[in-house]
Amino acid sequence: MNVLFEEDGAFKTGTVLADNDATLQVESASGKRTKVKAAAILLRFQSPAPGALLEAAEPLAHDIEPEFLWECCADGEFSFLDIAKDYVGKDPSPVEAASVLLALHAAPVYFHRKGKGRFRKAPPDILQAALAGLEKKRQQALAIERMVAELKAGSLPPEFAPLLDQLLYAPDRNKPETKALEAACEELHTSAPHLLARCGAIKSHRDYHFNRFLREYFPKGTGFPAVDVPTAPADLPLASVQAFSIDDAATTEIDDAFSLEALPGIGWRVGIHIAAPGLGFGPGEALDQIARDRLSTVYMPGNKITMLPDAVVEAYTLAEGKPRPAVSLYLTVNEGLEIVGHESRLERVHVAANLRHHEIEPLFNEATLAAGLGDFRFAQELKLLWQLACACEGRRGKPSATQGIFDYNFDVFPDASDPTGAADRIEISARKRGSPLDKLVAELMIVANATWGGLLAEKKVACIYRAQTAGKVRMTTSPLPHEGLGVPQYAWSSSPLRRYVDLVNQWQLITLLQDRAPHFGAKSDALFAAMRDFDLTYAAYAEFQRHMERYWCLRWLEQKGVTEIEGTVRKENLVKLDPLPLMQRVPSLPELSMGQRVKLSVESWDTLSLELNLRFVAVIESADVVADVGDDEEAGA
């Protein structure tokens, strides 16, 4: 005796070796023996052979129309043997019975299973809904097939236009457009951005990277809501000093300025003046929410997204020409360049000049200091402040501006005729850190941030510190040492127009100087949340800046037509390219020592994936390692 039975959702056949009523011992055509429950047996038959039953039944099952079977079936539950008898008009043969079983099993839309070999016809309304769903899937499959063909041919399907942003940055795999894109990419062995670019959907590689960042961090856009520009208190005293700032040419958020007054018989009074937006608005106000949402200005070559609206920046930046509100730290410095006292004030400061690096550095540098400074505005003030910076650096025992580190300036020159940016010209120049101007600014910022951090700690006013212990830099609300700078505590306070942490610390400092209760207590949830969110967001902004700098480095290679480039080995196969702030792994690099200079062949680059392929050519010579831009703790820029 042979049997047809169901096991693990599949139909199987075999020869009965033993029948124990409740169970049967069955041997399949392959020789495998299985114990089968009697309830799982659907059909017993003598012929054909077990292996031939399903083979013969399957073609017949394909010829059976499920619609016809559904029409023939009465309401209620039935066995496949009953409907098979009605269908063939006589007692069905084993092959005929099996074919009807397979047809019923293959049409779950028409027939609902009620047990092994038993079914019930679907109610008309449910059947119509199911058939409509099947038709929808069929049409969707056809649409996907069409879209795949269009993509492979280099044409963008019309359905893609309104979904491009989602398809590029957050694809929904349930959508047919995403399925079509994935299928086409798999067939062409390419990525979605590259395929969409080939179809003309990505007009600008620069904007592709920028828009990815905006989608995550600025989903509502970079514009500001309408806000009133607050004014500082009208009763702020006017300082007697004439201050000046030192910044790059493109800086608009001028946070800091300096002043110098002689103190006969004592030495000098050095003023460090920090822009004071915290005097115009406070926590909980509309501008606070704007700054809290952004947490920092975002920098990238050729562009930036400011933390505060332009009108607010313009009102509080330390621009030359008129008095501006400031939080000032005055240092009393004796003739031995020792700081013997300090005082903090809230006041208006007249900014006499905004000095720019490119204008001052040719006049004020190591060579001109050694040879004797020429006659230019603020020459003597700059010299004395530099001497003070050197003395402070020596007392700390740490360098304020690391020697050997390079800053890289990216100058983007847009081509108005090409809005995609593909024709924009990029110039990348390196400026070695550690110049007298660098040291002057960096050291005075260290003094300000360390002094105000110490003042807030002494008065037990909560603030956010930047600490470094055991080599790890982190944000904290405890006044811990910053070992890298050699100071007992360090609270970012010098960039309130650009960083939310500095603004928070400025609010706390203002309340202390005004003898008011601080906005945030030592265990304030708002303070902890601001610190946590700033730390994460600031790191993400910095990563985006590096991402865009890599893009422009590749554009520089393209623009210059570079085929060979020199670099310095950092470790293993990691090479720093000499003219660029770009680190790249070179798989073909032989085992070389750190600092070894090498010549590399530029094989290919891709400004969409930001990939760069280099091949080792030759060893040039040994050289000292050129340092990269690090974590600029001291300047806080």
Coordinates of C-alpha atoms in Angstrom, one line a residue, residues 104-314:
L104 CA -7.0 23.6 -3.9
H105 CA -3.8 24.0 -2.0
A106 CA -2.3 26.3 -4.6
A107 CA -5.4 28.7 -4.5
P108 CA -5.5 30.0 -0.9
V109 CA -7.3 33.1 -2.2
Y110 CA -10.3 30.9 -3.3
F111 CA -10.1 28.2 -0.7
H112 CA -9.3 28.5 3.0
R113 CA -7.7 25.5 4.7
K114 CA -9.6 24.0 7.6
G115 CA -7.4 21.0 8.3
K116 CA -5.3 18.4 6.5
G117 CA -7.1 17.8 3.2
R118 CA -10.1 19.9 4.2
F119 CA -11.1 23.3 2.8
R120 CA -13.8 25.9 2.8
K121 CA -14.6 28.3 -0.1
A122 CA -13.8 31.9 0.5
P123 CA -16.8 34.2 1.1
P124 CA -17.5 36.4 -2.0
D125 CA -16.6 39.7 -0.4
I126 CA -13.3 38.4 1.0
L127 CA -12.5 36.8 -2.4
Q128 CA -13.1 40.0 -4.2
A129 CA -10.9 41.9 -1.8
A130 CA -8.1 39.3 -2.1
L131 CA -8.4 39.2 -5.9
A132 CA -8.1 43.0 -6.0
G133 CA -5.0 42.8 -3.8
L134 CA -3.5 40.2 -6.2
E135 CA -4.2 42.4 -9.1
K136 CA -2.6 45.3 -7.4
K137 CA 0.5 43.2 -6.7
R138 CA 0.6 42.1 -10.3
Q139 CA 0.4 45.7 -11.5
Q140 CA 3.1 46.7 -9.1
A141 CA 5.3 43.9 -10.3
L142 CA 4.9 45.1 -13.8
A143 CA 5.6 48.7 -12.8
I144 CA 8.8 47.6 -11.0
E145 CA 9.8 45.7 -14.0
R146 CA 9.3 48.8 -16.2
M147 CA 11.2 51.0 -13.7
V148 CA 14.1 48.7 -13.6
A149 CA 14.3 48.7 -17.4
E150 CA 14.2 52.5 -17.4
L151 CA 16.9 52.8 -14.8
K152 CA 19.2 50.4 -16.6
A153 CA 18.7 52.4 -19.8
G154 CA 19.8 55.6 -17.9
S155 CA 16.4 57.2 -17.7
L156 CA 14.7 58.3 -14.5
P157 CA 11.2 56.8 -14.0
P158 CA 8.6 59.6 -13.5
E159 CA 7.6 58.1 -10.2
F160 CA 11.1 58.9 -8.8
A161 CA 11.0 62.6 -9.0
P162 CA 8.9 63.4 -5.9
L163 CA 10.8 60.6 -3.9
L164 CA 14.4 61.4 -4.8
D165 CA 15.3 62.8 -1.3
Q166 CA 13.9 59.7 0.4
L167 CA 15.4 57.3 -2.1
L168 CA 18.9 58.8 -1.6
Y169 CA 18.9 59.2 2.1
A170 CA 16.2 57.1 3.8
P171 CA 14.8 54.5 1.3
D172 CA 11.5 52.8 2.3
R173 CA 12.0 49.2 1.2
N174 CA 8.2 48.7 1.1
K175 CA 7.8 51.1 -1.7
P176 CA 8.0 49.8 -5.3
E177 CA 10.3 52.6 -6.3
T178 CA 12.9 51.4 -3.7
K179 CA 12.5 47.8 -4.9
A180 CA 13.0 48.8 -8.5
L181 CA 16.1 50.9 -7.5
E182 CA 17.6 48.0 -5.5
A183 CA 16.9 45.5 -8.3
A184 CA 18.5 47.7 -10.9
C185 CA 21.6 48.4 -8.7
E186 CA 22.0 44.7 -8.1
E187 CA 21.8 43.9 -11.8
L188 CA 24.3 46.7 -12.7
H189 CA 26.6 46.1 -9.7
T190 CA 26.5 49.7 -8.7
S191 CA 25.2 51.9 -5.8
A192 CA 22.0 53.8 -5.7
P193 CA 23.6 57.3 -5.7
H194 CA 25.8 56.3 -8.7
L195 CA 22.8 54.9 -10.6
L196 CA 20.6 57.9 -9.9
A197 CA 23.5 60.3 -10.8
R198 CA 23.8 58.4 -14.1
C199 CA 20.0 58.9 -14.7
G200 CA 20.4 62.7 -14.1
A201 CA 18.8 62.8 -10.6
I202 CA 21.9 64.1 -8.8
K203 CA 22.9 67.4 -10.4
S204 CA 25.5 68.3 -7.8
H205 CA 27.8 65.9 -5.9
R206 CA 28.5 68.8 -3.5
D207 CA 24.8 69.2 -2.8
Y208 CA 24.3 65.5 -2.4
H209 CA 26.6 65.4 0.6
F210 CA 25.3 68.7 2.0
N211 CA 21.7 67.6 1.7
R212 CA 22.4 64.4 3.5
F213 CA 23.6 66.4 6.4
L214 CA 20.7 68.8 6.3
R215 CA 18.2 66.0 6.3
E216 CA 19.6 64.6 9.5
Y217 CA 20.4 67.8 11.4
F218 CA 18.3 70.5 9.8
P219 CA 15.2 68.7 8.5
K220 CA 13.2 72.0 8.6
G221 CA 15.9 73.9 6.7
T222 CA 18.6 76.3 7.7
G223 CA 16.4 79.4 7.8
F224 CA 15.5 81.1 11.0
P225 CA 12.0 82.0 12.3
A226 CA 11.2 85.7 12.6
V227 CA 12.6 87.0 15.9
D228 CA 13.1 90.4 17.4
V229 CA 16.8 91.4 17.8
P230 CA 17.2 91.9 21.6
T231 CA 19.2 94.9 22.9
A232 CA 21.6 94.8 25.8
P233 CA 20.8 96.7 28.9
A234 CA 21.0 100.5 28.3
D235 CA 22.9 101.2 31.5
L236 CA 26.0 99.2 30.7
P237 CA 29.1 101.4 31.4
L238 CA 31.4 102.3 28.5
A239 CA 34.9 101.0 28.9
S240 CA 37.7 103.5 28.5
V241 CA 39.8 101.1 26.3
Q242 CA 40.2 100.9 22.6
A243 CA 40.0 97.2 21.7
F244 CA 41.0 95.2 18.6
S245 CA 40.2 91.7 17.4
I246 CA 42.4 89.2 15.5
D247 CA 40.6 86.9 13.1
D248 CA 40.6 85.3 9.7
A249 CA 39.3 87.3 6.8
A250 CA 36.0 85.4 6.5
T251 CA 35.1 85.6 10.2
T252 CA 31.8 87.4 10.9
E253 CA 31.1 86.0 14.4
I254 CA 33.8 88.0 16.1
D255 CA 33.7 86.7 19.7
D256 CA 36.9 88.1 21.2
A257 CA 38.9 91.3 21.3
F258 CA 41.8 92.6 23.3
S259 CA 43.0 95.9 24.9
L260 CA 46.1 97.1 26.7
E261 CA 46.5 100.0 29.1
A262 CA 49.7 101.1 31.0
L263 CA 49.5 101.1 34.8
P264 CA 52.4 103.4 35.9
G265 CA 54.5 101.8 38.6
I266 CA 52.7 98.4 38.3
G267 CA 52.8 97.3 34.7
W268 CA 49.7 96.9 32.4
R269 CA 46.1 96.1 32.4
V270 CA 45.2 93.6 29.7
G271 CA 41.6 93.4 28.6
I272 CA 40.1 90.2 27.1
H273 CA 36.7 91.2 25.8
I274 CA 34.1 88.5 24.8
A275 CA 30.9 89.3 22.9
A276 CA 27.9 89.2 25.2
P277 CA 24.7 87.9 23.5
G278 CA 23.9 86.6 27.0
L279 CA 23.1 90.2 28.0
G280 CA 20.4 90.4 25.3
F281 CA 18.4 87.2 25.9
G282 CA 18.3 84.4 28.5
P283 CA 17.4 80.7 28.9
G284 CA 13.8 79.9 27.8
E285 CA 13.5 82.7 25.3
A286 CA 12.9 82.3 21.6
L287 CA 16.6 82.9 20.7
D288 CA 17.6 80.4 23.3
Q289 CA 15.5 77.7 21.7
I290 CA 17.1 78.5 18.3
A291 CA 20.6 78.3 19.7
R292 CA 19.7 75.2 21.8
D293 CA 18.4 73.4 18.7
R294 CA 21.5 74.2 16.7
L295 CA 24.1 74.0 19.5
S296 CA 26.9 75.3 17.3
T297 CA 27.8 77.1 14.1
V298 CA 28.4 74.5 11.4
Y299 CA 31.5 75.1 9.3
M300 CA 32.4 73.7 5.9
P301 CA 34.5 75.0 2.9
G302 CA 32.8 77.9 1.2
N303 CA 29.8 78.0 3.6
K304 CA 28.6 77.9 7.2
I305 CA 25.3 77.6 9.1
T306 CA 25.3 80.0 12.0
M307 CA 24.0 79.1 15.4
L308 CA 22.2 82.5 15.7
P309 CA 20.4 84.6 13.1
D310 CA 22.5 87.0 11.1
A311 CA 20.8 90.0 12.6
V312 CA 21.6 88.9 16.2
V313 CA 25.2 88.1 15.2
E314 CA 25.5 91.5 13.6

